[in-house]
Amino acid sequence: MSILITQFFNGLSLGSVMLLIALGLAITFGLMGVINMAHGELIMVGAYMTYVIQQMFAKYLPSSIDYYYFLAIPVAFFVSAFIGWVLEKWLIQYLYHRPLDSLLATWGVSLILQQMARSIFGAPNVAVLSPSWLEGGVNFAGIVFPYKRLFILLFVLVCMLILYFYLNKTPAGRRMRAVTLNRDMASCLGISSRKVDAYAFAIGSGFAGLAGCALTLLGPIGPTIGTYYIVDAFMVVILGGVGKLIGTIFGAFGIGLVSTLTEYSTSTTMAKVVIFAMIIAFLQWKPSGLVSVKTRSLD
């Protein structure tokens, strides 16, 4: 029983990481119809920003190094968001609703960003030391729940609450939802879809940076860290339903739980096969995903 509880907790932890990674894709893909293959490299940017902040604290503020993570979180978000804004301004805006062209273009951008990371930080992976207050775990009924994974769960929950508040309680967020549902009607009502697209892509990129910041707590980072997660992130978005954040949440935790529970009885490779087969079968039954966008348009 304790093993099943541990696997269930690991599934929640994996699902939370996948959710944080997929949030940015859900925003950009649902709003613009852009397949952003450079999303993984924006995760890498957030991870390396965390590494840079840690090194700066180790050199200039060694007595306060346990608190570097509180500065690394906003730095990872804003640096990734700025890179995403530049990418949208100079490339993505010309590729809206051209998924194949956007796939090829952003794949080229991902290779450029990877090579830049190798030139600056080197090809080998680097380790980011976790703050001492995240070492250890909670022992409950003979089961140890690591502080790192509990922190990631809390971190993702806070990010979701902030995003929910932004989308539902602020004028900018409501404009983003309006453009997602009906771009032409929103434009007729005076909403600048061009500005909404730029801000949305920046926010999605910022969430990718936060995902990279969280991944530094789980292991070493390198120039190719984003490539390990980009396919899973697209699976989460497609399974949840394009443009629906609630579907993304269900998709992320569903895949995380099924993956870890399947690994318990088989292997990691077999778990991947099972996940792919289940998603393919589900999409044959419901192509729009778990949660579909309701519209009055006649197709």
PDB file of C-alpha atoms in Angstrom:
ATOM      1  CA  MET A   1       0.000   0.000   0.000  1.00  0.00           C
ATOM      2  CA  SER A   2       2.825   2.399   0.882  1.00  0.00           C
ATOM      3  CA  ILE A   3       4.402   1.786  -2.538  1.00  0.00           C
ATOM      4  CA  LEU A   4       1.150   2.688  -4.291  1.00  0.00           C
ATOM      5  CA  ILE A   5       0.847   5.883  -2.227  1.00  0.00           C
ATOM      6  CA  THR A   6       4.437   6.763  -3.121  1.00  0.00           C
ATOM      7  CA  GLN A   7       3.749   6.142  -6.814  1.00  0.00           C
ATOM      8  CA  PHE A   8       0.585   8.235  -6.592  1.00  0.00           C
ATOM      9  CA  PHE A   9       2.541  11.092  -5.037  1.00  0.00           C
ATOM     10  CA  ASN A  10       5.243  10.760  -7.710  1.00  0.00           C
ATOM     11  CA  GLY A  11       2.491  10.899 -10.344  1.00  0.00           C
ATOM     12  CA  LEU A  12       1.140  14.138  -8.868  1.00  0.00           C
ATOM     13  CA  SER A  13       4.658  15.558  -8.799  1.00  0.00           C
ATOM     14  CA  LEU A  14       5.338  14.570 -12.423  1.00  0.00           C
ATOM     15  CA  GLY A  15       1.940  15.900 -13.477  1.00  0.00           C
ATOM     16  CA  SER A  16       2.608  19.251 -11.793  1.00  0.00           C
ATOM     17  CA  VAL A  17       5.913  19.640 -13.650  1.00  0.00           C
ATOM     18  CA  MET A  18       4.276  18.705 -16.960  1.00  0.00           C
ATOM     19  CA  LEU A  19       1.456  21.150 -16.233  1.00  0.00           C
ATOM     20  CA  LEU A  20       3.887  24.002 -15.636  1.00  0.00           C
ATOM     21  CA  ILE A  21       5.716  23.162 -18.873  1.00  0.00           C
ATOM     22  CA  ALA A  22       2.484  22.837 -20.883  1.00  0.00           C
ATOM     23  CA  LEU A  23       0.861  26.057 -19.628  1.00  0.00           C
ATOM     24  CA  GLY A  24       2.853  28.237 -22.000  1.00  0.00           C
ATOM     25  CA  LEU A  25       2.091  25.967 -24.944  1.00  0.00           C
ATOM     26  CA  ALA A  26      -1.597  25.929 -24.071  1.00  0.00           C
ATOM     27  CA  ILE A  27      -1.671  29.734 -24.174  1.00  0.00           C
ATOM     28  CA  THR A  28       0.267  30.217 -27.432  1.00  0.00           C
ATOM     29  CA  PHE A  29      -1.061  27.217 -29.354  1.00  0.00           C
ATOM     30  CA  GLY A  30      -4.661  27.895 -28.367  1.00  0.00           C
ATOM     31  CA  LEU A  31      -4.476  31.609 -29.115  1.00  0.00           C
ATOM     32  CA  MET A  32      -2.294  31.779 -32.229  1.00  0.00           C
ATOM     33  CA  GLY A  33      -2.232  28.310 -33.741  1.00  0.00           C
ATOM     34  CA  VAL A  34       1.573  28.361 -33.525  1.00  0.00           C
ATOM     35  CA  ILE A  35       3.548  25.162 -32.913  1.00  0.00           C
ATOM     36  CA  ASN A  36       6.453  26.542 -30.900  1.00  0.00           C
ATOM     37  CA  MET A  37       9.270  23.982 -30.996  1.00  0.00           C
ATOM     38  CA  ALA A  38      11.509  26.496 -29.197  1.00  0.00           C
ATOM     39  CA  HIS A  39       9.359  26.195 -26.070  1.00  0.00           C
ATOM     40  CA  GLY A  40      11.791  23.633 -24.677  1.00  0.00           C
ATOM     41  CA  GLU A  41      14.685  26.051 -25.092  1.00  0.00           C
ATOM     42  CA  LEU A  42      12.749  28.692 -23.150  1.00  0.00           C
ATOM     43  CA  ILE A  43      12.601  26.095 -20.363  1.00  0.00           C
ATOM     44  CA  MET A  44      16.373  25.835 -20.707  1.00  0.00           C
ATOM     45  CA  VAL A  45      16.697  29.626 -20.404  1.00  0.00           C
ATOM     46  CA  GLY A  46      14.804  29.587 -17.106  1.00  0.00           C
ATOM     47  CA  ALA A  47      16.968  26.748 -15.802  1.00  0.00           C
ATOM     48  CA  TYR A  48      20.211  28.505 -16.709  1.00  0.00           C
ATOM     49  CA  MET A  49      18.991  31.777 -15.202  1.00  0.00           C
ATOM     50  CA  THR A  50      18.497  29.906 -11.938  1.00  0.00           C
ATOM     51  CA  TYR A  51      22.053  28.582 -12.251  1.00  0.00           C
ATOM     52  CA  VAL A  52      23.420  32.077 -12.911  1.00  0.00           C
ATOM     53  CA  ILE A  53      21.620  33.553  -9.888  1.00  0.00           C
ATOM     54  CA  GLN A  54      22.945  30.757  -7.702  1.00  0.00           C
ATOM     55  CA  GLN A  55      26.516  31.395  -8.891  1.00  0.00           C
ATOM     56  CA  MET A  56      26.154  35.122  -8.248  1.00  0.00           C
ATOM     57  CA  PHE A  57      24.949  34.493  -4.696  1.00  0.00           C
ATOM     58  CA  ALA A  58      27.774  31.997  -4.114  1.00  0.00           C
ATOM     59  CA  LYS A  59      30.324  34.603  -5.214  1.00  0.00           C
ATOM     60  CA  TYR A  60      28.957  37.865  -3.819  1.00  0.00           C
ATOM     61  CA  LEU A  61      26.449  36.848  -1.098  1.00  0.00           C
ATOM     62  CA  PRO A  62      27.608  33.466   0.231  1.00  0.00           C
ATOM     63  CA  SER A  63      25.932  34.036   3.602  1.00  0.00           C
ATOM     64  CA  SER A  64      22.529  34.397   1.868  1.00  0.00           C
ATOM     65  CA  ILE A  65      22.859  31.605  -0.686  1.00  0.00           C
ATOM     66  CA  ASP A  66      19.894  29.735   0.816  1.00  0.00           C
ATOM     67  CA  TYR A  67      17.643  32.528  -0.444  1.00  0.00           C
ATOM     68  CA  TYR A  68      18.860  32.694  -4.038  1.00  0.00           C
ATOM     69  CA  TYR A  69      15.801  30.778  -5.255  1.00  0.00           C
ATOM     70  CA  PHE A  70      13.443  33.615  -4.326  1.00  0.00           C
ATOM     71  CA  LEU A  71      15.292  35.895  -6.758  1.00  0.00           C
ATOM     72  CA  ALA A  72      15.773  33.166  -9.379  1.00  0.00           C
ATOM     73  CA  ILE A  73      12.010  32.680  -9.838  1.00  0.00           C
ATOM     74  CA  PRO A  74      11.184  36.223 -11.094  1.00  0.00           C
ATOM     75  CA  VAL A  75      14.455  36.438 -13.056  1.00  0.00           C
ATOM     76  CA  ALA A  76      13.682  33.152 -14.860  1.00  0.00           C
ATOM     77  CA  PHE A  77      10.189  34.374 -15.683  1.00  0.00           C
ATOM     78  CA  PHE A  78      11.094  37.834 -16.985  1.00  0.00           C
ATOM     79  CA  VAL A  79      14.182  36.783 -18.978  1.00  0.00           C
ATOM     80  CA  SER A  80      12.252  33.981 -20.697  1.00  0.00           C
ATOM     81  CA  ALA A  81       9.292  36.303 -21.250  1.00  0.00           C
ATOM     82  CA  PHE A  82      11.552  38.933 -22.830  1.00  0.00           C
ATOM     83  CA  ILE A  83      13.124  36.375 -25.180  1.00  0.00           C
ATOM     84  CA  GLY A  84       9.632  35.154 -26.087  1.00  0.00           C
ATOM     85  CA  TRP A  85       8.490  38.731 -26.751  1.00  0.00           C
ATOM     86  CA  VAL A  86      11.470  39.337 -29.055  1.00  0.00           C
ATOM     87  CA  LEU A  87      10.843  36.024 -30.811  1.00  0.00           C
ATOM     88  CA  GLU A  88       7.189  36.904 -31.351  1.00  0.00           C
ATOM     89  CA  LYS A  89       7.970  40.404 -32.589  1.00  0.00           C
ATOM     90  CA  TRP A  90      10.613  39.390 -35.125  1.00  0.00           C
ATOM     91  CA  LEU A  91       9.397  35.951 -36.252  1.00  0.00           C
ATOM     92  CA  ILE A  92       6.209  34.455 -34.828  1.00  0.00           C
ATOM     93  CA  GLN A  93       3.874  37.281 -35.831  1.00  0.00           C
ATOM     94  CA  TYR A  94       4.422  36.390 -39.488  1.00  0.00           C
ATOM     95  CA  LEU A  95       3.506  32.727 -38.913  1.00  0.00           C
ATOM     96  CA  TYR A  96       0.116  32.914 -37.181  1.00  0.00           C
ATOM     97  CA  HIS A  97      -2.169  30.008 -38.102  1.00  0.00           C
ATOM     98  CA  ARG A  98       0.578  28.497 -40.258  1.00  0.00           C
ATOM     99  CA  PRO A  99       1.471  25.539 -38.016  1.00  0.00           C
ATOM    100  CA  LEU A 100       3.874  23.784 -40.370  1.00  0.00           C
ATOM    101  CA  ASP A 101       5.842  26.945 -41.134  1.00  0.00           C
ATOM    102  CA  SER A 102       5.939  27.877 -37.453  1.00  0.00           C
ATOM    103  CA  LEU A 103       7.142  24.360 -36.584  1.00  0.00           C
ATOM    104  CA  LEU A 104      10.113  24.587 -38.957  1.00  0.00           C
ATOM    105  CA  ALA A 105      11.006  28.167 -38.010  1.00  0.00           C
ATOM    106  CA  THR A 106      10.865  27.636 -34.255  1.00  0.00           C
ATOM    107  CA  TRP A 107      12.783  24.368 -34.590  1.00  0.00           C
ATOM    108  CA  GLY A 108      15.584  26.407 -36.183  1.00  0.00           C
ATOM    109  CA  VAL A 109      15.367  28.907 -33.310  1.00  0.00           C
ATOM    110  CA  SER A 110      15.640  26.034 -30.810  1.00  0.00           C
ATOM    111  CA  LEU A 111      18.877  24.841 -32.437  1.00  0.00           C
ATOM    112  CA  ILE A 112      20.285  28.373 -32.309  1.00  0.00           C
ATOM    113  CA  LEU A 113      19.412  28.747 -28.612  1.00  0.00           C
ATOM    114  CA  GLN A 114      20.924  25.359 -27.797  1.00  0.00           C
ATOM    115  CA  GLN A 115      24.177  26.295 -29.515  1.00  0.00           C
ATOM    116  CA  MET A 116      24.246  29.644 -27.712  1.00  0.00           C
ATOM    117  CA  ALA A 117      23.867  27.805 -24.391  1.00  0.00           C
ATOM    118  CA  ARG A 118      26.752  25.487 -25.297  1.00  0.00           C
ATOM    119  CA  SER A 119      28.927  28.471 -26.195  1.00  0.00           C
ATOM    120  CA  ILE A 120      28.158  30.320 -22.943  1.00  0.00           C
ATOM    121  CA  PHE A 121      27.860  27.533 -20.361  1.00  0.00           C
ATOM    122  CA  GLY A 122      29.538  24.588 -22.080  1.00  0.00           C
ATOM    123  CA  ALA A 123      28.120  21.301 -23.368  1.00  0.00           C
ATOM    124  CA  PRO A 124      28.255  19.263 -20.097  1.00  0.00           C
ATOM    125  CA  ASN A 125      25.359  19.421 -17.696  1.00  0.00           C
ATOM    126  CA  VAL A 126      25.694  21.629 -14.640  1.00  0.00           C
ATOM    127  CA  ALA A 127      24.209  21.071 -11.197  1.00  0.00           C
ATOM    128  CA  VAL A 128      22.135  23.631  -9.350  1.00  0.00           C
ATOM    129  CA  LEU A 129      22.379  23.152  -5.596  1.00  0.00           C
ATOM    130  CA  SER A 130      19.015  23.263  -3.884  1.00  0.00           C
ATOM    131  CA  PRO A 131      18.544  25.551  -0.873  1.00  0.00           C
ATOM    132  CA  SER A 132      19.177  23.776   2.415  1.00  0.00           C
ATOM    133  CA  TRP A 133      15.567  24.330   3.491  1.00  0.00           C
ATOM    134  CA  LEU A 134      14.440  22.054   0.664  1.00  0.00           C
ATOM    135  CA  GLU A 135      16.614  19.127   1.751  1.00  0.00           C
ATOM    136  CA  GLY A 136      14.930  16.168   3.429  1.00  0.00           C
ATOM    137  CA  GLY A 137      11.250  15.399   3.547  1.00  0.00           C
ATOM    138  CA  VAL A 138       8.123  14.784   5.566  1.00  0.00           C
ATOM    139  CA  ASN A 139       7.813  11.310   7.086  1.00  0.00           C
ATOM    140  CA  PHE A 140       4.171  10.270   7.282  1.00  0.00           C
ATOM    141  CA  ALA A 141       3.153   6.697   8.143  1.00  0.00           C
ATOM    142  CA  GLY A 142       6.550   5.405   7.046  1.00  0.00           C
ATOM    143  CA  ILE A 143       6.399   7.223   3.697  1.00  0.00           C
ATOM    144  CA  VAL A 144       8.819  10.059   2.946  1.00  0.00           C
ATOM    145  CA  PHE A 145       7.497  12.980   0.899  1.00  0.00           C
ATOM    146  CA  PRO A 146      10.508  15.048  -0.291  1.00  0.00           C
ATOM    147  CA  TYR A 147      10.387  18.769   0.412  1.00  0.00           C
ATOM    148  CA  LYS A 148      11.498  19.482  -3.162  1.00  0.00           C
ATOM    149  CA  ARG A 149       8.499  17.791  -4.730  1.00  0.00           C
ATOM    150  CA  LEU A 150       6.116  19.259  -2.174  1.00  0.00           C
ATOM    151  CA  PHE A 151       7.532  22.695  -2.974  1.00  0.00           C
ATOM    152  CA  ILE A 152       7.035  22.100  -6.707  1.00  0.00           C
ATOM    153  CA  LEU A 153       3.391  21.123  -6.096  1.00  0.00           C
ATOM    154  CA  LEU A 154       2.859  24.315  -4.085  1.00  0.00           C
ATOM    155  CA  PHE A 155       4.753  26.365  -6.674  1.00  0.00           C
ATOM    156  CA  VAL A 156       2.561  25.073  -9.522  1.00  0.00           C
ATOM    157  CA  LEU A 157      -0.585  25.718  -7.472  1.00  0.00           C
ATOM    158  CA  VAL A 158       0.449  29.344  -6.895  1.00  0.00           C
ATOM    159  CA  CYS A 159       1.242  29.775 -10.615  1.00  0.00           C
ATOM    160  CA  MET A 160      -2.181  28.402 -11.540  1.00  0.00           C
ATOM    161  CA  LEU A 161      -3.944  30.734  -9.114  1.00  0.00           C
ATOM    162  CA  ILE A 162      -2.033  33.737 -10.473  1.00  0.00           C
ATOM    163  CA  LEU A 163      -2.846  32.751 -14.070  1.00  0.00           C
ATOM    164  CA  TYR A 164      -6.513  32.191 -13.194  1.00  0.00           C
ATOM    165  CA  PHE A 165      -6.695  35.611 -11.543  1.00  0.00           C
ATOM    166  CA  TYR A 166      -4.983  37.218 -14.549  1.00  0.00           C
ATOM    167  CA  LEU A 167      -7.283  35.605 -17.124  1.00  0.00           C
ATOM    168  CA  ASN A 168     -10.532  36.148 -15.233  1.00  0.00           C
ATOM    169  CA  LYS A 169     -10.082  39.254 -13.095  1.00  0.00           C
ATOM    170  CA  THR A 170      -7.947  41.639 -15.154  1.00  0.00           C
ATOM    171  CA  PRO A 171      -8.877  43.532 -18.355  1.00  0.00           C
ATOM    172  CA  ALA A 172      -5.769  42.228 -20.144  1.00  0.00           C
ATOM    173  CA  GLY A 173      -6.635  38.653 -19.281  1.00  0.00           C
ATOM    174  CA  ARG A 174     -10.232  39.015 -20.416  1.00  0.00           C
ATOM    175  CA  ARG A 175      -9.026  40.473 -23.709  1.00  0.00           C
ATOM    176  CA  MET A 176      -6.796  37.423 -24.136  1.00  0.00           C
ATOM    177  CA  ARG A 177      -9.733  35.087 -23.542  1.00  0.00           C
ATOM    178  CA  ALA A 178     -11.874  37.050 -25.994  1.00  0.00           C
ATOM    179  CA  VAL A 179      -9.260  36.809 -28.757  1.00  0.00           C
ATOM    180  CA  THR A 180      -8.848  33.076 -28.077  1.00  0.00           C
ATOM    181  CA  LEU A 181     -12.584  32.446 -28.452  1.00  0.00           C
ATOM    182  CA  ASN A 182     -13.252  34.690 -31.462  1.00  0.00           C
ATOM    183  CA  ARG A 183     -10.425  36.762 -32.882  1.00  0.00           C
ATOM    184  CA  ASP A 184     -12.503  38.535 -35.556  1.00  0.00           C
ATOM    185  CA  MET A 185     -15.289  39.542 -33.183  1.00  0.00           C
ATOM    186  CA  ALA A 186     -12.777  40.741 -30.578  1.00  0.00           C
ATOM    187  CA  SER A 187     -11.086  42.900 -33.213  1.00  0.00           C
ATOM    188  CA  CYS A 188     -14.451  44.357 -34.246  1.00  0.00           C
ATOM    189  CA  LEU A 189     -15.035  45.358 -30.623  1.00  0.00           C
ATOM    190  CA  GLY A 190     -11.799  47.356 -30.553  1.00  0.00           C
ATOM    191  CA  ILE A 191      -9.389  44.835 -29.024  1.00  0.00           C
ATOM    192  CA  SER A 192      -5.907  44.990 -30.532  1.00  0.00           C
ATOM    193  CA  SER A 193      -5.297  41.316 -31.252  1.00  0.00           C
ATOM    194  CA  ARG A 194      -1.733  42.201 -32.236  1.00  0.00           C
ATOM    195  CA  LYS A 195      -0.898  43.423 -28.726  1.00  0.00           C
ATOM    196  CA  VAL A 196      -2.764  40.519 -27.142  1.00  0.00           C
ATOM    197  CA  ASP A 197      -0.715  38.045 -29.173  1.00  0.00           C
ATOM    198  CA  ALA A 198       2.566  39.661 -28.127  1.00  0.00           C
ATOM    199  CA  TYR A 199       1.656  39.721 -24.431  1.00  0.00           C
ATOM    200  CA  ALA A 200       0.291  36.171 -24.535  1.00  0.00           C
ATOM    201  CA  PHE A 201       3.430  34.794 -26.154  1.00  0.00           C
ATOM    202  CA  ALA A 202       5.582  36.594 -23.598  1.00  0.00           C
ATOM    203  CA  ILE A 203       3.511  35.196 -20.720  1.00  0.00           C
ATOM    204  CA  GLY A 204       3.643  31.681 -22.166  1.00  0.00           C
ATOM    205  CA  SER A 205       7.402  31.982 -22.527  1.00  0.00           C
ATOM    206  CA  GLY A 206       7.654  33.242 -18.953  1.00  0.00           C
ATOM    207  CA  PHE A 207       5.841  30.142 -17.682  1.00  0.00           C
ATOM    208  CA  ALA A 208       8.331  28.014 -19.621  1.00  0.00           C
ATOM    209  CA  GLY A 209      11.089  29.825 -17.714  1.00  0.00           C
ATOM    210  CA  LEU A 210       9.335  29.034 -14.420  1.00  0.00           C
ATOM    211  CA  ALA A 211       9.206  25.381 -15.454  1.00  0.00           C
ATOM    212  CA  GLY A 212      12.952  25.445 -16.062  1.00  0.00           C
ATOM    213  CA  CYS A 213      13.453  27.030 -12.651  1.00  0.00           C
ATOM    214  CA  ALA A 214      11.453  24.193 -11.050  1.00  0.00           C
ATOM    215  CA  LEU A 215      13.351  21.499 -12.973  1.00  0.00           C
ATOM    216  CA  THR A 216      16.634  22.602 -11.406  1.00  0.00           C
ATOM    217  CA  LEU A 217      15.362  21.120  -8.130  1.00  0.00           C
ATOM    218  CA  LEU A 218      15.058  17.656  -9.689  1.00  0.00           C
ATOM    219  CA  GLY A 219      18.445  17.191 -11.345  1.00  0.00           C
ATOM    220  CA  PRO A 220      21.283  18.670 -13.435  1.00  0.00           C
ATOM    221  CA  ILE A 221      20.535  20.931 -16.390  1.00  0.00           C
ATOM    222  CA  GLY A 222      22.067  21.207 -19.839  1.00  0.00           C
ATOM    223  CA  PRO A 223      21.532  22.714 -23.300  1.00  0.00           C
ATOM    224  CA  THR A 224      19.150  19.923 -24.318  1.00  0.00           C
ATOM    225  CA  ILE A 225      17.008  19.798 -21.165  1.00  0.00           C
ATOM    226  CA  GLY A 226      13.989  21.185 -23.022  1.00  0.00           C
ATOM    227  CA  THR A 227      13.972  18.437 -25.656  1.00  0.00           C
ATOM    228  CA  TYR A 228      13.188  15.830 -22.971  1.00  0.00           C
ATOM    229  CA  TYR A 229       9.895  17.507 -22.132  1.00  0.00           C
ATOM    230  CA  ILE A 230       8.606  19.199 -25.296  1.00  0.00           C
ATOM    231  CA  VAL A 231       6.848  16.098 -26.708  1.00  0.00           C
ATOM    232  CA  ASP A 232       5.148  15.358 -23.382  1.00  0.00           C
ATOM    233  CA  ALA A 233       4.052  18.998 -23.166  1.00  0.00           C
ATOM    234  CA  PHE A 234       2.408  18.829 -26.600  1.00  0.00           C
ATOM    235  CA  MET A 235       0.686  15.587 -25.572  1.00  0.00           C
ATOM    236  CA  VAL A 236      -0.748  17.334 -22.504  1.00  0.00           C
ATOM    237  CA  VAL A 237      -2.048  20.276 -24.570  1.00  0.00           C
ATOM    238  CA  ILE A 238      -3.630  18.099 -27.263  1.00  0.00           C
ATOM    239  CA  LEU A 239      -5.154  15.669 -24.766  1.00  0.00           C
ATOM    240  CA  GLY A 240      -6.564  18.472 -22.619  1.00  0.00           C
ATOM    241  CA  GLY A 241      -8.061  20.376 -25.521  1.00  0.00           C
ATOM    242  CA  VAL A 242      -6.461  23.238 -27.407  1.00  0.00           C
ATOM    243  CA  GLY A 243      -7.010  26.575 -25.706  1.00  0.00           C
ATOM    244  CA  LYS A 244      -8.622  25.191 -22.527  1.00  0.00           C
ATOM    245  CA  LEU A 245      -6.498  25.538 -19.389  1.00  0.00           C
ATOM    246  CA  ILE A 246      -8.776  23.317 -17.303  1.00  0.00           C
ATOM    247  CA  GLY A 247      -8.259  20.569 -19.868  1.00  0.00           C
ATOM    248  CA  THR A 248      -4.504  21.114 -19.668  1.00  0.00           C
ATOM    249  CA  ILE A 249      -4.670  20.579 -15.904  1.00  0.00           C
ATOM    250  CA  PHE A 250      -6.611  17.313 -16.258  1.00  0.00           C
ATOM    251  CA  GLY A 251      -4.342  16.150 -19.076  1.00  0.00           C
ATOM    252  CA  ALA A 252      -1.113  16.835 -17.167  1.00  0.00           C
ATOM    253  CA  PHE A 253      -2.132  15.091 -13.957  1.00  0.00           C
ATOM    254  CA  GLY A 254      -3.808  12.259 -15.864  1.00  0.00           C
ATOM    255  CA  ILE A 255      -0.674  11.518 -17.884  1.00  0.00           C
ATOM    256  CA  GLY A 256       1.524  11.877 -14.791  1.00  0.00           C
ATOM    257  CA  LEU A 257      -0.536   9.449 -12.715  1.00  0.00           C
ATOM    258  CA  VAL A 258      -0.977   6.854 -15.464  1.00  0.00           C
ATOM    259  CA  SER A 259       2.726   7.043 -16.306  1.00  0.00           C
ATOM    260  CA  THR A 260       3.993   6.448 -12.763  1.00  0.00           C
ATOM    261  CA  LEU A 261       1.427   3.761 -11.965  1.00  0.00           C
ATOM    262  CA  THR A 262       2.268   1.935 -15.209  1.00  0.00           C
ATOM    263  CA  GLU A 263       6.005   2.177 -14.479  1.00  0.00           C
ATOM    264  CA  TYR A 264       5.356   0.446 -11.135  1.00  0.00           C
ATOM    265  CA  SER A 265       4.161  -2.736 -12.855  1.00  0.00           C
ATOM    266  CA  THR A 266       6.199  -2.579 -16.091  1.00  0.00           C
ATOM    267  CA  SER A 267       9.056  -0.231 -17.073  1.00  0.00           C
ATOM    268  CA  THR A 268       9.634   3.385 -18.097  1.00  0.00           C
ATOM    269  CA  THR A 269       9.744   2.505 -21.809  1.00  0.00           C
ATOM    270  CA  MET A 270       6.572   0.437 -21.590  1.00  0.00           C
ATOM    271  CA  ALA A 271       4.845   3.230 -19.693  1.00  0.00           C
ATOM    272  CA  LYS A 272       5.580   5.599 -22.588  1.00  0.00           C
ATOM    273  CA  VAL A 273       4.110   3.102 -25.041  1.00  0.00           C
ATOM    274  CA  VAL A 274       0.971   2.716 -22.927  1.00  0.00           C
ATOM    275  CA  ILE A 275       0.554   6.495 -22.617  1.00  0.00           C
ATOM    276  CA  PHE A 276       0.883   7.022 -26.381  1.00  0.00           C
ATOM    277  CA  ALA A 277      -1.550   4.199 -27.134  1.00  0.00           C
ATOM    278  CA  MET A 278      -4.141   5.515 -24.664  1.00  0.00           C
ATOM    279  CA  ILE A 279      -3.898   9.074 -26.021  1.00  0.00           C
ATOM    280  CA  ILE A 280      -4.264   7.870 -29.624  1.00  0.00           C
ATOM    281  CA  ALA A 281      -7.291   5.770 -28.690  1.00  0.00           C
ATOM    282  CA  PHE A 282      -8.862   8.621 -26.720  1.00  0.00           C
ATOM    283  CA  LEU A 283      -8.389  11.135 -29.541  1.00  0.00           C
ATOM    284  CA  GLN A 284     -10.037   8.718 -31.962  1.00  0.00           C
ATOM    285  CA  TRP A 285     -13.100   8.865 -29.717  1.00  0.00           C
ATOM    286  CA  LYS A 286     -12.901  12.579 -28.840  1.00  0.00           C
ATOM    287  CA  PRO A 287     -10.645  14.491 -31.269  1.00  0.00           C
ATOM    288  CA  SER A 288     -11.216  17.852 -29.545  1.00  0.00           C
ATOM    289  CA  GLY A 289      -9.635  16.611 -26.307  1.00  0.00           C
ATOM    290  CA  LEU A 290     -10.937  16.363 -22.764  1.00  0.00           C
ATOM    291  CA  VAL A 291     -12.430  19.871 -22.778  1.00  0.00           C
ATOM    292  CA  SER A 292     -13.553  21.453 -26.044  1.00  0.00           C
ATOM    293  CA  VAL A 293     -14.201  25.113 -26.777  1.00  0.00           C
ATOM    294  CA  LYS A 294     -17.909  25.873 -27.048  1.00  0.00           C
ATOM    295  CA  THR A 295     -18.787  28.149 -29.925  1.00  0.00           C
ATOM    296  CA  ARG A 296     -21.837  29.304 -31.863  1.00  0.00           C
ATOM    297  CA  SER A 297     -20.041  29.284 -35.206  1.00  0.00           C
ATOM    298  CA  LEU A 298     -21.264  26.936 -37.918  1.00  0.00           C
ATOM    299  CA  ASP A 299     -18.468  24.829 -39.385  1.00  0.00           C
TER     300      ASP A 299
END
